[in-house]
Amino acid sequence: MHVLVLGGGVVGVTSAWYLAKAGHRVTVLDRQPGAGLETSFANAGQVSPGYSAPWAAPGIPVKALKWLMMRHRPLVLWPSLEPRLYGWLARMLANCTEEAYTRNKGRMVRLAEYSRDALRDLRAETGIAYDHREQGTLQLFRTQKQLDHVPDDTRVLDAYGVPYAVLDPAGCIAAEPALARVSGTFVGGLRLPGDETGDAHLFTQRLAALCEAQGVTFRYGTAITGLRSEGGAVMGVVTGTGEVLSADAYVAAMGSYTPALVRPLGIDLPVYPVKGYSLTLPVTDPEAAPVSTVMDETYKVAITRLGDRIRVGGTAELAGFSQILRSPRRETLARSLGDLFPAGGDVAQARFWTGLRPMTPDGTPIVGATRLANLYTNTGHGTLGWTMACGSGRLLADLVSSRTPEIAADDLAVGRYRRAA
């Protein structure tokens, strides 16, 4: 079977890999000149199954109002007349219940754990290297109130057998020795030893090369302007030059741009672009830098060690498809780094970047079949595209190949929204 994968980010390329391994002829289309050059380019670097949780949670509406008032705020909402934004926010608020949170987090942890295992299998099979480390994530709490809410998250971790440890300040320093220099900054932490780190862009580019060795064709510099359908199936992809490319099956993996592609076909994907920022800077003192990933709970900022670099990622900015780099967001990232690892890297040399995370209102990505017989989606991963990429790709390949997936998948496709309605 010939499969067209639309999108060459980490999700699209992992989809192509597993489809090719399943015996399909695969072509990947992307408007960029190479793989992983948009949202996958400079994300926070976390592969964090244990930190997989929906943003929609009990208490979040009140917290969001407080965040919006902070100087170094983790959430930014720009005034807009865009109806899709307010519809998406309304659906997100509807998921801020105990029942919805438990259901959605369960889905996310299930897929993220599966994805972590798939990544390990892929690494063992191919030897792919991407500045990865397997030393866990430390969620760091600056206040006792934050620490007191840890049981809210660990209940689902217990249910899925995800290992974790609640640490006092000394335990946090044992996990991340450089924190000894700022020991008065935090009161405790939650360590997730099964989490990993790595450079998603480097991984995507190297996996794309492995895909090509498996016979996958990449057509870079190819804009996708629409889909043609007939008789309940997609008949072709229209490119920016007017060319129509046909295949037996199609996988829409264009991140935040996927909804606009499939909307004319009567498919409503509740995915909205949530803008994130990052700094990438050289390590100046390895002893003062993080060992793995530290998640600053106050600012919702992740600080990750990637080889001889530090990646600082965070902020959720609702500003449509704007990719303007805003200096206050840089200041927030630099503030978190300066508080926790002040001597670890040279902020003056930092590269400032932004990308659009494709977020669903329930936090769970949309992976699976659509109302059109040969069209599948693999999108909506939000901040967890790197965490869930391999699992989503392997699951998607099973569905396209009419094989029974290794994990439950019925509640991951777009059809879950129709059932909820």
Tab-separated table of C-alpha atoms in Angstrom:
chain	number	residue	atom	x	y	z
A	1	MET	CA	0.000	0.000	0.000
A	2	HIS	CA	1.219	3.510	-0.817
A	3	VAL	CA	0.818	5.922	2.101
A	4	LEU	CA	1.276	9.691	1.934
A	5	VAL	CA	2.353	11.213	5.252
A	6	LEU	CA	1.570	14.929	5.395
A	7	GLY	CA	4.080	16.609	7.679
A	8	GLY	CA	7.789	16.061	8.348
A	9	GLY	CA	8.034	16.837	12.062
A	10	VAL	CA	8.849	14.269	14.712
A	11	VAL	CA	5.310	12.833	14.575
A	12	GLY	CA	5.236	12.601	10.779
A	13	VAL	CA	8.690	11.049	10.517
A	14	THR	CA	8.041	8.439	13.218
A	15	SER	CA	4.778	7.600	11.432
A	16	ALA	CA	6.745	7.118	8.208
A	17	TRP	CA	9.283	4.892	9.959
A	18	TYR	CA	6.713	2.498	11.384
A	19	LEU	CA	4.651	2.466	8.188
A	20	ALA	CA	7.760	1.541	6.210
A	21	LYS	CA	8.641	-1.163	8.755
A	22	ALA	CA	5.107	-2.520	8.264
A	23	GLY	CA	5.885	-3.001	4.565
A	24	HIS	CA	4.184	0.040	3.034
A	25	ARG	CA	5.559	2.345	0.361
A	26	VAL	CA	5.736	5.743	2.059
A	27	THR	CA	6.107	9.312	0.817
A	28	VAL	CA	6.458	12.237	3.234
A	29	LEU	CA	5.487	15.759	2.173
A	30	ASP	CA	6.646	18.883	4.009
A	31	ARG	CA	6.885	22.547	3.083
A	32	GLN	CA	10.230	22.992	4.846
A	33	PRO	CA	13.620	22.158	3.265
A	34	GLY	CA	14.251	19.384	5.804
A	35	ALA	CA	12.744	17.314	8.602
A	36	GLY	CA	11.853	18.653	12.049
A	37	LEU	CA	12.232	22.358	11.284
A	38	GLU	CA	9.067	23.717	12.896
A	39	THR	CA	7.585	22.705	16.273
A	40	SER	CA	10.063	19.824	16.605
A	41	PHE	CA	13.067	22.112	16.169
A	42	ALA	CA	13.798	23.424	19.676
A	43	ASN	CA	11.278	22.036	22.135
A	44	ALA	CA	12.045	21.421	25.814
A	45	GLY	CA	13.740	18.082	25.075
A	46	GLN	CA	11.694	15.980	27.501
A	47	VAL	CA	10.517	12.436	26.894
A	48	SER	CA	8.279	12.469	29.944
A	49	PRO	CA	5.612	9.772	30.279
A	50	GLY	CA	5.378	10.451	33.996
A	51	TYR	CA	4.687	14.123	33.379
A	52	SER	CA	1.919	13.407	30.870
A	53	ALA	CA	-1.156	15.198	32.151
A	54	PRO	CA	-3.859	17.372	30.596
A	55	TRP	CA	-3.760	21.093	31.187
A	56	ALA	CA	-7.513	20.904	31.809
A	57	ALA	CA	-7.778	19.939	35.476
A	58	PRO	CA	-9.836	20.809	38.543
A	59	GLY	CA	-8.761	24.199	39.843
A	60	ILE	CA	-7.090	25.267	36.613
A	61	PRO	CA	-9.596	28.087	35.820
A	62	VAL	CA	-8.713	29.812	39.103
A	63	LYS	CA	-4.991	29.120	38.661
A	64	ALA	CA	-5.131	30.480	35.104
A	65	LEU	CA	-6.504	33.793	36.342
A	66	LYS	CA	-3.623	34.030	38.821
A	67	TRP	CA	-1.070	33.099	36.146
A	68	LEU	CA	-2.362	35.827	33.856
A	69	MET	CA	-1.607	38.374	36.582
A	70	MET	CA	1.987	37.242	37.204
A	71	ARG	CA	4.875	39.267	35.867
A	72	HIS	CA	6.661	36.120	34.707
A	73	ARG	CA	3.457	34.393	33.756
A	74	PRO	CA	3.346	30.880	32.323
A	75	LEU	CA	0.070	31.629	30.512
A	76	VAL	CA	-0.517	34.515	28.103
A	77	LEU	CA	-3.830	35.251	26.369
A	78	TRP	CA	-3.901	37.853	23.628
A	79	PRO	CA	-7.244	39.566	22.906
A	80	SER	CA	-8.780	38.034	19.801
A	81	LEU	CA	-12.008	37.968	17.832
A	82	GLU	CA	-11.275	34.447	16.598
A	83	PRO	CA	-14.298	32.214	17.318
A	84	ARG	CA	-12.245	28.995	17.233
A	85	LEU	CA	-10.150	30.185	20.178
A	86	TYR	CA	-13.163	30.715	22.431
A	87	GLY	CA	-14.791	27.477	21.309
A	88	TRP	CA	-11.569	25.641	22.141
A	89	LEU	CA	-11.332	27.354	25.540
A	90	ALA	CA	-14.944	26.435	26.323
A	91	ARG	CA	-14.240	22.779	25.530
A	92	MET	CA	-11.115	22.893	27.661
A	93	LEU	CA	-13.036	24.332	30.621
A	94	ALA	CA	-15.590	21.526	30.232
A	95	ASN	CA	-12.723	19.077	30.852
A	96	CYS	CA	-11.729	20.715	34.150
A	97	THR	CA	-13.561	18.143	36.275
A	98	GLU	CA	-12.220	15.287	38.400
A	99	GLU	CA	-13.867	12.703	36.132
A	100	ALA	CA	-12.544	14.222	32.902
A	101	TYR	CA	-9.066	14.768	34.331
A	102	THR	CA	-8.753	11.154	35.467
A	103	ARG	CA	-10.010	9.853	32.108
A	104	ASN	CA	-7.778	12.132	30.035
A	105	LYS	CA	-4.643	11.614	32.111
A	106	GLY	CA	-5.178	7.860	31.906
A	107	ARG	CA	-5.294	8.045	28.111
A	108	MET	CA	-2.183	10.194	27.987
A	109	VAL	CA	-0.123	8.078	30.378
A	110	ARG	CA	-1.124	4.916	28.490
A	111	LEU	CA	0.105	6.311	25.174
A	112	ALA	CA	3.179	8.002	26.660
A	113	GLU	CA	4.364	4.856	28.463
A	114	TYR	CA	3.877	2.848	25.276
A	115	SER	CA	5.765	5.501	23.336
A	116	ARG	CA	8.718	5.473	25.724
A	117	ASP	CA	8.989	1.705	25.289
A	118	ALA	CA	8.734	2.084	21.493
A	119	LEU	CA	11.527	4.669	21.537
A	120	ARG	CA	13.745	2.326	23.512
A	121	ASP	CA	13.055	-0.485	21.050
A	122	LEU	CA	13.859	1.791	18.124
A	123	ARG	CA	17.080	2.922	19.768
A	124	ALA	CA	18.128	-0.666	20.403
A	125	GLU	CA	17.316	-1.632	16.821
A	126	THR	CA	19.013	1.273	15.050
A	127	GLY	CA	21.582	2.708	17.458
A	128	ILE	CA	20.209	6.185	16.765
A	129	ALA	CA	21.866	8.891	18.907
A	130	TYR	CA	20.363	12.296	19.673
A	131	ASP	CA	22.053	13.626	22.862
A	132	HIS	CA	19.735	11.423	24.889
A	133	ARG	CA	19.939	10.720	28.605
A	134	GLU	CA	17.952	8.297	30.752
A	135	GLN	CA	18.163	10.051	34.116
A	136	GLY	CA	14.585	11.054	34.835
A	137	THR	CA	12.670	14.272	35.381
A	138	LEU	CA	12.555	16.275	38.596
A	139	GLN	CA	9.451	18.410	39.120
A	140	LEU	CA	10.611	21.096	41.539
A	141	PHE	CA	8.273	22.831	43.992
A	142	ARG	CA	9.095	26.224	45.405
A	143	THR	CA	6.161	26.322	47.853
A	144	GLN	CA	4.593	23.944	50.351
A	145	LYS	CA	1.214	24.446	48.696
A	146	GLN	CA	2.587	23.002	45.433
A	147	LEU	CA	4.072	20.048	47.295
A	148	ASP	CA	0.788	19.387	49.091
A	149	HIS	CA	-0.960	18.829	45.735
A	150	VAL	CA	1.397	16.035	44.636
A	151	PRO	CA	-1.118	13.269	45.554
A	152	ASP	CA	-3.484	14.681	42.914
A	153	ASP	CA	-1.012	13.562	40.230
A	154	THR	CA	0.398	10.435	41.808
A	155	ARG	CA	-2.981	8.665	42.029
A	156	VAL	CA	-2.981	8.083	38.269
A	157	LEU	CA	0.729	7.198	38.319
A	158	ASP	CA	-0.089	4.547	40.910
A	159	ALA	CA	-2.921	3.222	38.774
A	160	TYR	CA	-0.595	2.741	35.784
A	161	GLY	CA	2.413	1.535	37.758
A	162	VAL	CA	4.563	4.559	36.840
A	163	PRO	CA	7.520	4.769	39.253
A	164	TYR	CA	8.065	8.011	41.144
A	165	ALA	CA	9.564	9.387	44.345
A	166	VAL	CA	8.482	12.380	46.442
A	167	LEU	CA	11.681	14.081	47.572
A	168	ASP	CA	12.693	16.516	50.290
A	169	PRO	CA	15.281	19.210	49.430
A	170	ALA	CA	18.175	16.835	50.146
A	171	GLY	CA	16.667	14.254	47.801
A	172	CYS	CA	16.299	16.877	45.070
A	173	ILE	CA	19.970	17.785	45.444
A	174	ALA	CA	20.954	14.117	45.276
A	175	ALA	CA	19.134	13.873	41.933
A	176	GLU	CA	20.407	17.230	40.633
A	177	PRO	CA	23.624	18.140	42.489
A	178	ALA	CA	23.855	21.670	41.061
A	179	LEU	CA	20.720	22.599	43.040
A	180	ALA	CA	22.861	22.586	46.200
A	181	ARG	CA	23.957	26.088	45.154
A	182	VAL	CA	20.371	27.386	45.435
A	183	SER	CA	19.051	25.124	48.194
A	184	GLY	CA	16.769	27.795	49.695
A	185	THR	CA	14.799	28.136	46.468
A	186	PHE	CA	12.670	24.971	46.750
A	187	VAL	CA	10.888	22.847	49.367
A	188	GLY	CA	10.773	19.493	47.582
A	189	GLY	CA	10.158	17.673	44.353
A	190	LEU	CA	8.587	14.777	42.489
A	191	ARG	CA	11.092	12.614	40.639
A	192	LEU	CA	10.059	10.459	37.687
A	193	PRO	CA	13.009	8.106	37.104
A	194	GLY	CA	11.543	6.512	33.951
A	195	ASP	CA	11.619	9.770	31.986
A	196	GLU	CA	14.288	10.567	29.400
A	197	THR	CA	15.663	13.574	27.535
A	198	GLY	CA	16.926	14.171	24.027
A	199	ASP	CA	17.133	16.554	21.089
A	200	ALA	CA	13.912	16.045	19.097
A	201	HIS	CA	15.263	17.882	16.042
A	202	LEU	CA	18.423	15.766	15.918
A	203	PHE	CA	16.343	12.612	16.399
A	204	THR	CA	13.924	13.589	13.618
A	205	GLN	CA	16.662	14.342	11.120
A	206	ARG	CA	18.546	11.133	11.849
A	207	LEU	CA	15.380	9.031	11.770
A	208	ALA	CA	14.478	10.639	8.433
A	209	ALA	CA	17.832	9.425	7.090
A	210	LEU	CA	17.073	5.923	8.399
A	211	CYS	CA	13.654	6.130	6.750
A	212	GLU	CA	15.263	6.950	3.421
A	213	ALA	CA	17.465	3.861	3.832
A	214	GLN	CA	14.204	1.885	4.241
A	215	GLY	CA	12.912	3.296	0.955
A	216	VAL	CA	10.812	6.226	2.235
A	217	THR	CA	10.644	9.174	-0.166
A	218	PHE	CA	10.786	12.707	1.251
A	219	ARG	CA	9.499	15.593	-0.819
A	220	TYR	CA	10.668	18.698	0.980
A	221	GLY	CA	9.708	22.200	-0.136
A	222	THR	CA	6.241	20.881	-0.999
A	223	ALA	CA	3.399	23.009	0.317
A	224	ILE	CA	0.099	21.196	0.931
A	225	THR	CA	-2.916	23.318	0.046
A	226	GLY	CA	-5.806	20.871	0.206
A	227	LEU	CA	-7.269	17.389	-0.057
A	228	ARG	CA	-9.608	16.082	-2.746
A	229	SER	CA	-12.242	13.556	-1.760
A	230	GLU	CA	-14.892	11.492	-3.509
A	231	GLY	CA	-17.206	8.715	-2.374
A	232	GLY	CA	-16.158	8.874	1.270
A	233	ALA	CA	-12.418	8.647	0.605
A	234	VAL	CA	-9.508	10.957	-0.133
A	235	MET	CA	-8.501	10.909	-3.787
A	236	GLY	CA	-5.429	13.117	-3.670
A	237	VAL	CA	-3.345	15.877	-2.072
A	238	VAL	CA	-3.138	19.238	-3.829
A	239	THR	CA	0.284	20.895	-3.574
A	240	GLY	CA	1.263	24.532	-3.859
A	241	THR	CA	2.163	24.061	-7.522
A	242	GLY	CA	-1.270	22.609	-8.328
A	243	GLU	CA	0.084	19.074	-8.575
A	244	VAL	CA	-2.235	16.358	-7.249
A	245	LEU	CA	-0.540	13.417	-5.529
A	246	SER	CA	-2.481	10.224	-4.985
A	247	ALA	CA	-1.995	7.238	-2.684
A	248	ASP	CA	-3.949	4.421	-1.071
A	249	ALA	CA	-3.961	6.003	2.385
A	250	TYR	CA	-3.178	9.416	3.869
A	251	VAL	CA	-1.868	10.450	7.291
A	252	ALA	CA	-2.459	14.079	8.340
A	253	ALA	CA	0.380	14.961	10.735
A	254	MET	CA	0.772	18.698	10.216
A	255	GLY	CA	0.497	19.748	13.849
A	256	SER	CA	-1.471	22.960	14.364
A	257	TYR	CA	-2.138	23.218	10.629
A	258	THR	CA	-3.994	19.897	10.412
A	259	PRO	CA	-7.485	21.224	11.309
A	260	ALA	CA	-7.561	23.685	8.394
A	261	LEU	CA	-6.518	20.897	6.018
A	262	VAL	CA	-9.325	18.494	6.975
A	263	ARG	CA	-12.104	20.966	7.804
A	264	PRO	CA	-13.338	21.221	4.190
A	265	LEU	CA	-13.916	17.453	4.337
A	266	GLY	CA	-16.327	17.839	7.258
A	267	ILE	CA	-13.835	16.798	9.933
A	268	ASP	CA	-13.647	19.051	12.984
A	269	LEU	CA	-10.360	18.638	14.859
A	270	PRO	CA	-10.435	20.683	18.082
A	271	VAL	CA	-6.742	21.542	17.881
A	272	TYR	CA	-5.476	25.046	18.642
A	273	PRO	CA	-1.903	26.391	18.336
A	274	VAL	CA	-0.446	27.114	21.772
A	275	LYS	CA	2.740	29.060	21.336
A	276	GLY	CA	5.794	27.968	23.287
A	277	TYR	CA	9.259	29.482	23.626
A	278	SER	CA	12.726	28.169	24.324
A	279	LEU	CA	16.297	29.253	24.931
A	280	THR	CA	19.255	27.106	23.877
A	281	LEU	CA	22.599	28.043	25.371
A	282	PRO	CA	26.050	26.503	25.803
A	283	VAL	CA	27.040	24.875	29.101
A	284	THR	CA	29.780	26.925	30.759
A	285	ASP	CA	30.185	24.851	33.940
A	286	PRO	CA	29.064	21.194	33.761
A	287	GLU	CA	29.024	20.954	37.567
A	288	ALA	CA	26.560	23.865	37.770
A	289	ALA	CA	24.270	22.615	34.992
A	290	PRO	CA	21.317	20.207	35.215
A	291	VAL	CA	21.954	16.479	34.878
A	292	SER	CA	18.641	15.800	33.130
A	293	THR	CA	15.369	17.785	33.189
A	294	VAL	CA	14.163	20.001	36.007
A	295	MET	CA	10.579	21.244	35.750
A	296	ASP	CA	10.106	24.552	37.585
A	297	GLU	CA	6.501	24.198	38.757
A	298	THR	CA	6.081	27.897	39.556
A	299	TYR	CA	6.814	29.148	36.046
A	300	LYS	CA	5.989	25.900	34.204
A	301	VAL	CA	9.473	25.985	32.681
A	302	ALA	CA	11.543	22.908	31.824
A	303	ILE	CA	15.344	23.127	32.023
A	304	THR	CA	17.028	20.251	30.184
A	305	ARG	CA	20.596	19.143	29.578
A	306	LEU	CA	21.222	18.259	25.910
A	307	GLY	CA	24.873	17.287	25.513
A	308	ASP	CA	26.941	20.445	25.903
A	309	ARG	CA	23.823	22.652	25.745
A	310	ILE	CA	21.004	23.657	28.057
A	311	ARG	CA	17.470	23.930	26.684
A	312	VAL	CA	14.996	26.079	28.624
A	313	GLY	CA	11.406	25.722	27.397
A	314	GLY	CA	8.031	26.949	28.519
A	315	THR	CA	5.153	29.438	28.356
A	316	ALA	CA	1.694	28.863	26.898
A	317	GLU	CA	0.733	31.821	24.738
A	318	LEU	CA	-2.633	31.897	22.981
A	319	ALA	CA	-1.950	34.188	20.036
A	320	GLY	CA	-3.225	32.308	16.994
A	321	PHE	CA	-0.532	31.481	14.466
A	322	SER	CA	1.702	34.419	15.395
A	323	GLN	CA	5.384	33.501	15.616
A	324	ILE	CA	6.645	36.849	16.866
A	325	LEU	CA	9.417	36.471	19.439
A	326	ARG	CA	8.350	38.493	22.489
A	327	SER	CA	11.026	39.633	24.939
A	328	PRO	CA	8.920	39.194	28.135
A	329	ARG	CA	8.733	35.478	27.379
A	330	ARG	CA	12.514	35.369	27.100
A	331	GLU	CA	12.799	37.079	30.468
A	332	THR	CA	10.611	34.409	32.100
A	333	LEU	CA	12.779	31.581	30.755
A	334	ALA	CA	15.963	33.371	31.784
A	335	ARG	CA	14.500	34.061	35.256
A	336	SER	CA	13.777	30.385	35.901
A	337	LEU	CA	17.237	29.343	34.709
A	338	GLY	CA	18.888	32.087	36.759
A	339	ASP	CA	17.063	31.024	39.907
A	340	LEU	CA	17.940	27.335	39.643
A	341	PHE	CA	21.152	27.040	37.590
A	342	PRO	CA	22.674	30.548	37.624
A	343	ALA	CA	26.197	29.419	36.708
A	344	GLY	CA	25.358	26.529	34.400
A	345	GLY	CA	25.256	28.284	31.035
A	346	ASP	CA	25.827	31.552	29.230
A	347	VAL	CA	22.432	33.224	28.725
A	348	ALA	CA	24.071	35.969	26.650
A	349	GLN	CA	24.721	33.351	23.949
A	350	ALA	CA	21.231	31.859	24.062
A	351	ARG	CA	19.236	31.247	20.911
A	352	PHE	CA	15.637	32.399	21.374
A	353	TRP	CA	12.992	30.386	19.521
A	354	THR	CA	9.238	29.895	19.319
A	355	GLY	CA	6.984	27.138	17.993
A	356	LEU	CA	3.282	26.282	17.818
A	357	ARG	CA	2.164	23.315	19.889
A	358	PRO	CA	-1.008	21.624	18.562
A	359	MET	CA	-3.205	21.323	21.671
A	360	THR	CA	-6.500	19.514	22.138
A	361	PRO	CA	-8.947	20.645	24.838
A	362	ASP	CA	-8.664	17.302	26.649
A	363	GLY	CA	-4.873	17.048	26.317
A	364	THR	CA	-4.970	13.741	24.438
A	365	PRO	CA	-3.645	13.632	20.850
A	366	ILE	CA	-5.937	12.623	17.997
A	367	VAL	CA	-4.517	9.411	16.545
A	368	GLY	CA	-6.514	7.118	14.318
A	369	ALA	CA	-9.143	6.837	11.618
A	370	THR	CA	-11.552	9.542	10.449
A	371	ARG	CA	-14.957	9.477	8.739
A	372	LEU	CA	-13.115	9.105	5.410
A	373	ALA	CA	-12.116	5.523	4.784
A	374	ASN	CA	-8.451	6.122	3.934
A	375	LEU	CA	-7.643	9.253	5.952
A	376	TYR	CA	-5.942	9.055	9.353
A	377	THR	CA	-4.779	11.742	11.756
A	378	ASN	CA	-1.741	11.878	14.023
A	379	THR	CA	-1.827	15.302	15.609
A	380	GLY	CA	-2.828	17.285	18.701
A	381	HIS	CA	0.058	16.185	20.937
A	382	GLY	CA	0.523	19.636	22.496
A	383	THR	CA	3.665	19.810	24.621
A	384	LEU	CA	4.126	16.032	24.396
A	385	GLY	CA	4.806	15.460	20.692
A	386	TRP	CA	8.356	14.311	21.420
A	387	THR	CA	7.203	12.186	24.350
A	388	MET	CA	4.433	10.447	22.377
A	389	ALA	CA	5.880	10.405	18.853
A	390	CYS	CA	7.143	6.816	18.631
A	391	GLY	CA	4.082	5.304	20.293
A	392	SER	CA	1.739	7.353	18.132
A	393	GLY	CA	3.640	6.374	14.995
A	394	ARG	CA	3.657	2.668	15.821
A	395	LEU	CA	-0.019	2.740	16.791
A	396	LEU	CA	-0.903	4.600	13.594
A	397	ALA	CA	0.991	2.072	11.458
A	398	ASP	CA	-0.947	-0.767	13.082
A	399	LEU	CA	-4.268	0.941	12.355
A	400	VAL	CA	-3.373	1.679	8.725
A	401	SER	CA	-2.241	-1.941	8.348
A	402	SER	CA	-5.505	-3.261	9.877
A	403	ARG	CA	-3.560	-4.851	12.730
A	404	THR	CA	-4.762	-4.881	16.332
A	405	PRO	CA	-2.717	-2.238	18.223
A	406	GLU	CA	-0.734	-3.239	21.299
A	407	ILE	CA	-2.624	-0.714	23.450
A	408	ALA	CA	-6.261	0.396	23.558
A	409	ALA	CA	-6.830	2.962	20.813
A	410	ASP	CA	-10.584	3.448	20.380
A	411	ASP	CA	-10.582	6.539	22.601
A	412	LEU	CA	-7.693	8.250	20.802
A	413	ALA	CA	-9.278	8.975	17.396
A	414	VAL	CA	-11.379	12.026	16.538
A	415	GLY	CA	-14.535	9.960	16.992
A	416	ARG	CA	-14.264	10.386	20.776
A	417	TYR	CA	-15.535	13.945	20.418
A	418	ARG	CA	-18.641	12.801	18.567
A	419	ARG	CA	-19.345	10.233	21.297
A	420	ALA	CA	-18.862	12.871	24.011
A	421	ALA	CA	-21.255	15.222	22.259
